[in-house]
Amino acid sequence: MSQLIKISLLAKYEIAREGLRNILSGESFQIQASGSDVSALFNSQEMIADDVDCHVIVVDGGEISFGLDACRRLAAKRVHARLALLFDHYVFEDVVEAFQIGVDAVIVKEILCAPLVESIKLAALGEKVFPSQLVNNLTSWVPAALGGDWKSSAASVGLSDREIEILESIMAGMANKVIARQFGICEATVKVHVKAILRKLGVENRTQAATWGVKNGLGEPVQLTLREVKPVRADVRPPPYSGRAA
């Protein structure tokens, strides 16, 4: 992308911030803020300077509680900037929590610098970036999902046949308008069903409802979910040839 990407760095320790600054300082990025606390990114009016879409706040989550808490506070302030959270290690539950908070990119620091840069560029474009390890997690759910007694699970929480159909559609990533067209009902009716599903499952949002469906073996969510995983490949070019032609 030709537009300059503004970067704000948030890390508990200076050495982590300077390391990220060194990696990201280049022609595609402009480091505009850096700090050890969320408040350091805001001015006296509680606003982030140049709070625009082409702005990524990179949070070092070396300490899990620090990273998730920082992203939670940033999401609560409804900043326009994208959120990229770096973890030292892959833990499925932490990744799920991060996306539930509203993080745009979860990156495990086992990757090389070039894929890190490309991941942040994707986040700036509005793409969701998943750790590659998530694919292995989803794939491992296939046997459990296929063998899961989802009918008993659905019955135990009182889901109707229509609610099960709509839950499967939610797991497929369908919007309410699309679900309404699929079943020939109005969008308002779909919203009523969705609210009932969330209430019966005891969850707060569609992502948590879809997770419940996966864990209880409903449908074939793995194939659908994998489409969201966008592999990041570094743009590797061979060095220029400086010798003379024979």
Coordinates of C-alpha atoms in Angstrom, one line a residue:
M1 CA 0.0 0.0 0.0
S2 CA 1.3 3.4 -0.9
Q3 CA -0.2 5.3 2.0
L4 CA 2.0 5.8 5.1
I5 CA 0.9 3.7 8.0
K6 CA 1.0 5.4 11.4
I7 CA 2.2 3.2 14.2
S8 CA 1.8 3.6 18.0
L9 CA 3.8 1.3 20.2
L10 CA 2.6 0.1 23.5
A11 CA 4.9 -2.2 25.6
K12 CA 5.6 -2.5 29.3
Y13 CA 9.4 -2.3 28.9
E14 CA 11.5 0.1 26.9
I15 CA 13.6 -2.6 25.4
A16 CA 10.5 -4.1 23.8
R17 CA 9.4 -0.8 22.4
E18 CA 12.8 0.0 21.0
G19 CA 13.0 -3.4 19.4
L20 CA 9.7 -2.9 17.7
R21 CA 10.6 0.6 16.6
N22 CA 13.8 -0.8 15.0
I23 CA 11.8 -3.5 13.1
L24 CA 9.0 -1.2 11.9
S25 CA 11.0 2.0 11.1
G26 CA 11.0 2.1 7.4
E27 CA 9.4 3.6 4.3
S28 CA 5.9 2.1 5.0
F29 CA 5.6 3.1 8.6
Q30 CA 5.8 6.2 10.7
I31 CA 6.2 5.8 14.4
Q32 CA 4.1 8.5 16.0
A33 CA 3.8 7.5 19.6
S34 CA 5.4 5.1 22.1
G35 CA 4.6 4.3 25.7
S36 CA 4.3 1.8 28.6
D37 CA 0.7 2.6 29.4
V38 CA -2.5 3.3 27.3
S39 CA -2.7 6.8 28.7
A40 CA 0.6 7.7 27.1
L41 CA -1.1 7.4 23.7
F42 CA -3.8 10.0 24.4
N43 CA -3.7 13.7 24.6
S44 CA -5.4 16.0 27.2
Q45 CA -8.7 15.6 25.3
E46 CA -8.5 11.8 25.7
M47 CA -7.9 11.5 21.9
I48 CA -5.2 9.8 19.9
A49 CA -3.4 12.0 17.5
D50 CA -4.3 11.3 13.9
D51 CA -6.8 8.6 15.0
V52 CA -7.5 7.3 11.5
D53 CA -8.0 3.9 9.9
C54 CA -4.5 3.8 8.5
H55 CA -3.1 3.7 12.0
V56 CA -2.1 0.6 13.9
I57 CA -1.5 0.4 17.6
V58 CA 1.0 -2.4 18.2
V59 CA 0.7 -3.9 21.7
D60 CA 3.4 -6.1 23.1
G61 CA 1.6 -8.8 25.1
G62 CA 4.7 -10.4 26.6
E63 CA 2.9 -10.4 29.8
I64 CA -0.6 -11.7 28.9
S65 CA -2.5 -9.7 31.4
F66 CA -0.8 -6.5 30.3
G67 CA -1.5 -7.0 26.6
L68 CA -5.1 -8.1 26.9
D69 CA -5.9 -5.4 29.5
A70 CA -4.3 -2.7 27.3
C71 CA -6.4 -3.8 24.2
R72 CA -9.5 -4.0 26.4
R73 CA -9.0 -0.3 27.4
L74 CA -8.3 0.8 23.9
A75 CA -11.4 -1.0 22.6
A76 CA -13.5 0.6 25.3
K77 CA -12.4 4.0 24.1
R78 CA -13.5 3.1 20.5
V79 CA -10.4 4.3 18.8
H80 CA -10.4 4.1 15.0
A81 CA -6.9 2.7 14.9
R82 CA -6.4 -1.0 14.3
L83 CA -5.1 -3.2 17.2
A84 CA -2.3 -5.6 16.7
L85 CA -1.4 -7.8 19.7
L86 CA 1.8 -9.7 20.0
F87 CA 2.1 -12.8 22.2
D88 CA 5.3 -14.6 23.3
H89 CA 3.6 -18.0 22.9
Y90 CA 0.4 -19.3 21.3
V91 CA -2.4 -20.1 23.7
F92 CA -5.8 -20.7 22.1
E93 CA -7.9 -19.2 24.9
D94 CA -5.9 -16.0 24.8
V95 CA -6.3 -15.7 21.1
V96 CA -10.0 -16.2 21.3
E97 CA -10.2 -13.6 24.1
A98 CA -8.2 -11.1 22.1
F99 CA -10.6 -11.3 19.1
Q100 CA -13.6 -11.1 21.4
I101 CA -12.2 -7.8 22.8
G102 CA -11.9 -6.4 19.2
V103 CA -8.2 -7.0 18.3
D104 CA -7.6 -7.0 14.5
A105 CA -4.3 -9.0 14.5
V106 CA -2.9 -11.5 16.8
I107 CA 0.7 -12.3 16.1
V108 CA 2.9 -14.8 17.9
K109 CA 6.5 -13.6 18.2
E110 CA 7.9 -16.9 16.9
I111 CA 7.6 -15.5 13.3
L112 CA 10.3 -13.6 11.5
C113 CA 10.5 -9.9 11.1
A114 CA 9.3 -9.8 7.5
P115 CA 6.0 -11.7 8.2
L116 CA 5.5 -9.4 11.2
V117 CA 5.7 -6.4 9.0
E118 CA 3.4 -7.9 6.4
S119 CA 0.9 -8.8 9.2
I120 CA 0.7 -5.3 10.4
K121 CA 0.2 -4.0 6.8
L122 CA -2.7 -6.4 6.5
A123 CA -4.2 -5.1 9.8
A124 CA -3.9 -1.6 8.5
L125 CA -5.9 -2.6 5.5
G126 CA -8.7 -3.9 7.8
E127 CA -7.9 -7.6 7.4
K128 CA -8.1 -10.0 10.4
V129 CA -4.7 -11.7 11.0
F130 CA -4.7 -15.1 12.8
P131 CA -1.7 -17.1 14.1
S132 CA -1.0 -20.0 11.9
Q133 CA -1.2 -22.3 15.0
L134 CA -5.0 -21.6 15.0
V135 CA -5.4 -23.8 11.9
N136 CA -4.0 -26.7 13.8
N137 CA -6.4 -26.1 16.7
L138 CA -9.4 -25.9 14.3
T139 CA -8.4 -29.0 12.5
S140 CA -8.0 -31.0 15.7
W141 CA -11.6 -30.2 16.5
V142 CA -12.9 -32.1 13.4
P143 CA -13.1 -35.6 15.0
A144 CA -14.8 -34.1 18.1
A145 CA -17.2 -32.1 16.0
L146 CA -18.2 -35.0 13.8
G147 CA -18.6 -37.3 16.8
G148 CA -20.2 -34.7 19.1
D149 CA -23.7 -35.3 20.3
W150 CA -24.9 -31.8 19.3
K151 CA -28.6 -32.8 19.4
S152 CA -28.3 -33.5 23.1
S153 CA -26.4 -30.3 23.6
A154 CA -28.9 -28.3 21.7
A155 CA -31.8 -29.9 23.6
S156 CA -30.2 -29.3 26.9
V157 CA -30.2 -25.5 26.4
G158 CA -33.6 -25.5 24.7
L159 CA -32.7 -24.5 21.1
S160 CA -35.5 -24.9 18.6
D161 CA -35.0 -26.4 15.1
R162 CA -35.0 -22.9 13.6
E163 CA -32.6 -21.6 16.2
I164 CA -30.2 -24.5 15.4
E165 CA -30.4 -23.6 11.7
I166 CA -29.7 -20.0 12.4
L167 CA -26.8 -20.9 14.8
E168 CA -25.3 -22.9 11.9
S169 CA -25.6 -19.9 9.7
I170 CA -23.9 -17.7 12.3
M171 CA -21.0 -20.3 12.4
A172 CA -20.8 -19.9 8.6
G173 CA -20.2 -16.1 9.1
M174 CA -23.6 -15.1 7.6
A175 CA -25.0 -11.7 8.4
N176 CA -28.7 -11.4 9.6
K177 CA -29.8 -10.1 6.2
V178 CA -28.3 -13.1 4.4
I179 CA -29.8 -15.5 7.0
A180 CA -33.2 -13.8 6.4
R181 CA -33.0 -14.4 2.6
Q182 CA -31.9 -18.0 3.1
F183 CA -34.9 -18.9 5.2
G184 CA -37.4 -16.6 3.7
I185 CA -38.1 -14.6 6.8
C186 CA -37.7 -10.9 7.7
E187 CA -34.5 -9.6 9.2
A188 CA -36.3 -8.5 12.4
T189 CA -37.3 -12.2 13.0
V190 CA -33.7 -13.3 12.6
K191 CA -32.6 -10.7 15.2
V192 CA -35.2 -12.1 17.6
H193 CA -33.9 -15.6 17.1
V194 CA -30.3 -14.5 17.5
K195 CA -31.1 -12.8 20.8
A196 CA -32.8 -16.0 22.0
I197 CA -29.8 -18.1 21.0
L198 CA -27.4 -15.9 22.9
R199 CA -29.7 -15.9 25.9
K200 CA -30.1 -19.7 25.9
L201 CA -26.4 -20.4 25.4
G202 CA -25.5 -17.8 28.1
V203 CA -23.1 -16.0 25.8
E204 CA -22.7 -12.3 24.9
N205 CA -22.0 -12.3 21.1
R206 CA -22.1 -14.2 17.9
T207 CA -18.4 -15.3 18.1
Q208 CA -19.1 -16.9 21.5
A209 CA -22.2 -18.6 20.1
A210 CA -20.2 -20.0 17.1
T211 CA -17.5 -21.2 19.6
W212 CA -20.2 -23.0 21.5
G213 CA -21.4 -24.7 18.3
V214 CA -17.9 -25.9 17.4
K215 CA -17.3 -27.3 20.9
N216 CA -20.6 -29.1 20.8
G217 CA -20.1 -30.7 17.3
L218 CA -22.8 -28.6 15.5
G219 CA -22.5 -28.7 11.7
E220 CA -19.1 -28.4 9.9
P221 CA -17.7 -25.1 11.2
V222 CA -14.1 -26.0 10.6
Q223 CA -14.2 -25.8 6.8
L224 CA -16.0 -22.4 7.0
T225 CA -13.8 -20.9 9.7
L226 CA -10.6 -21.8 7.9
R227 CA -11.5 -19.3 5.1
E228 CA -10.9 -16.5 7.5
V229 CA -7.3 -17.5 8.1
K230 CA -5.1 -15.5 5.9
P231 CA -1.6 -16.8 5.6
V232 CA 1.0 -14.1 5.6
R233 CA 4.0 -14.6 3.2
A234 CA 6.9 -12.3 3.2
D235 CA 7.8 -10.7 -0.2
V236 CA 11.1 -12.3 -0.7
R237 CA 13.1 -11.1 -3.8
P238 CA 16.5 -12.4 -4.9
P239 CA 19.4 -9.9 -4.4
P240 CA 20.3 -8.0 -7.6
Y241 CA 23.0 -9.6 -9.7
S242 CA 26.0 -7.4 -9.8
G243 CA 28.3 -9.5 -12.0
R244 CA 28.9 -9.1 -15.7
A245 CA 27.0 -11.1 -18.3
A246 CA 29.2 -13.8 -19.9

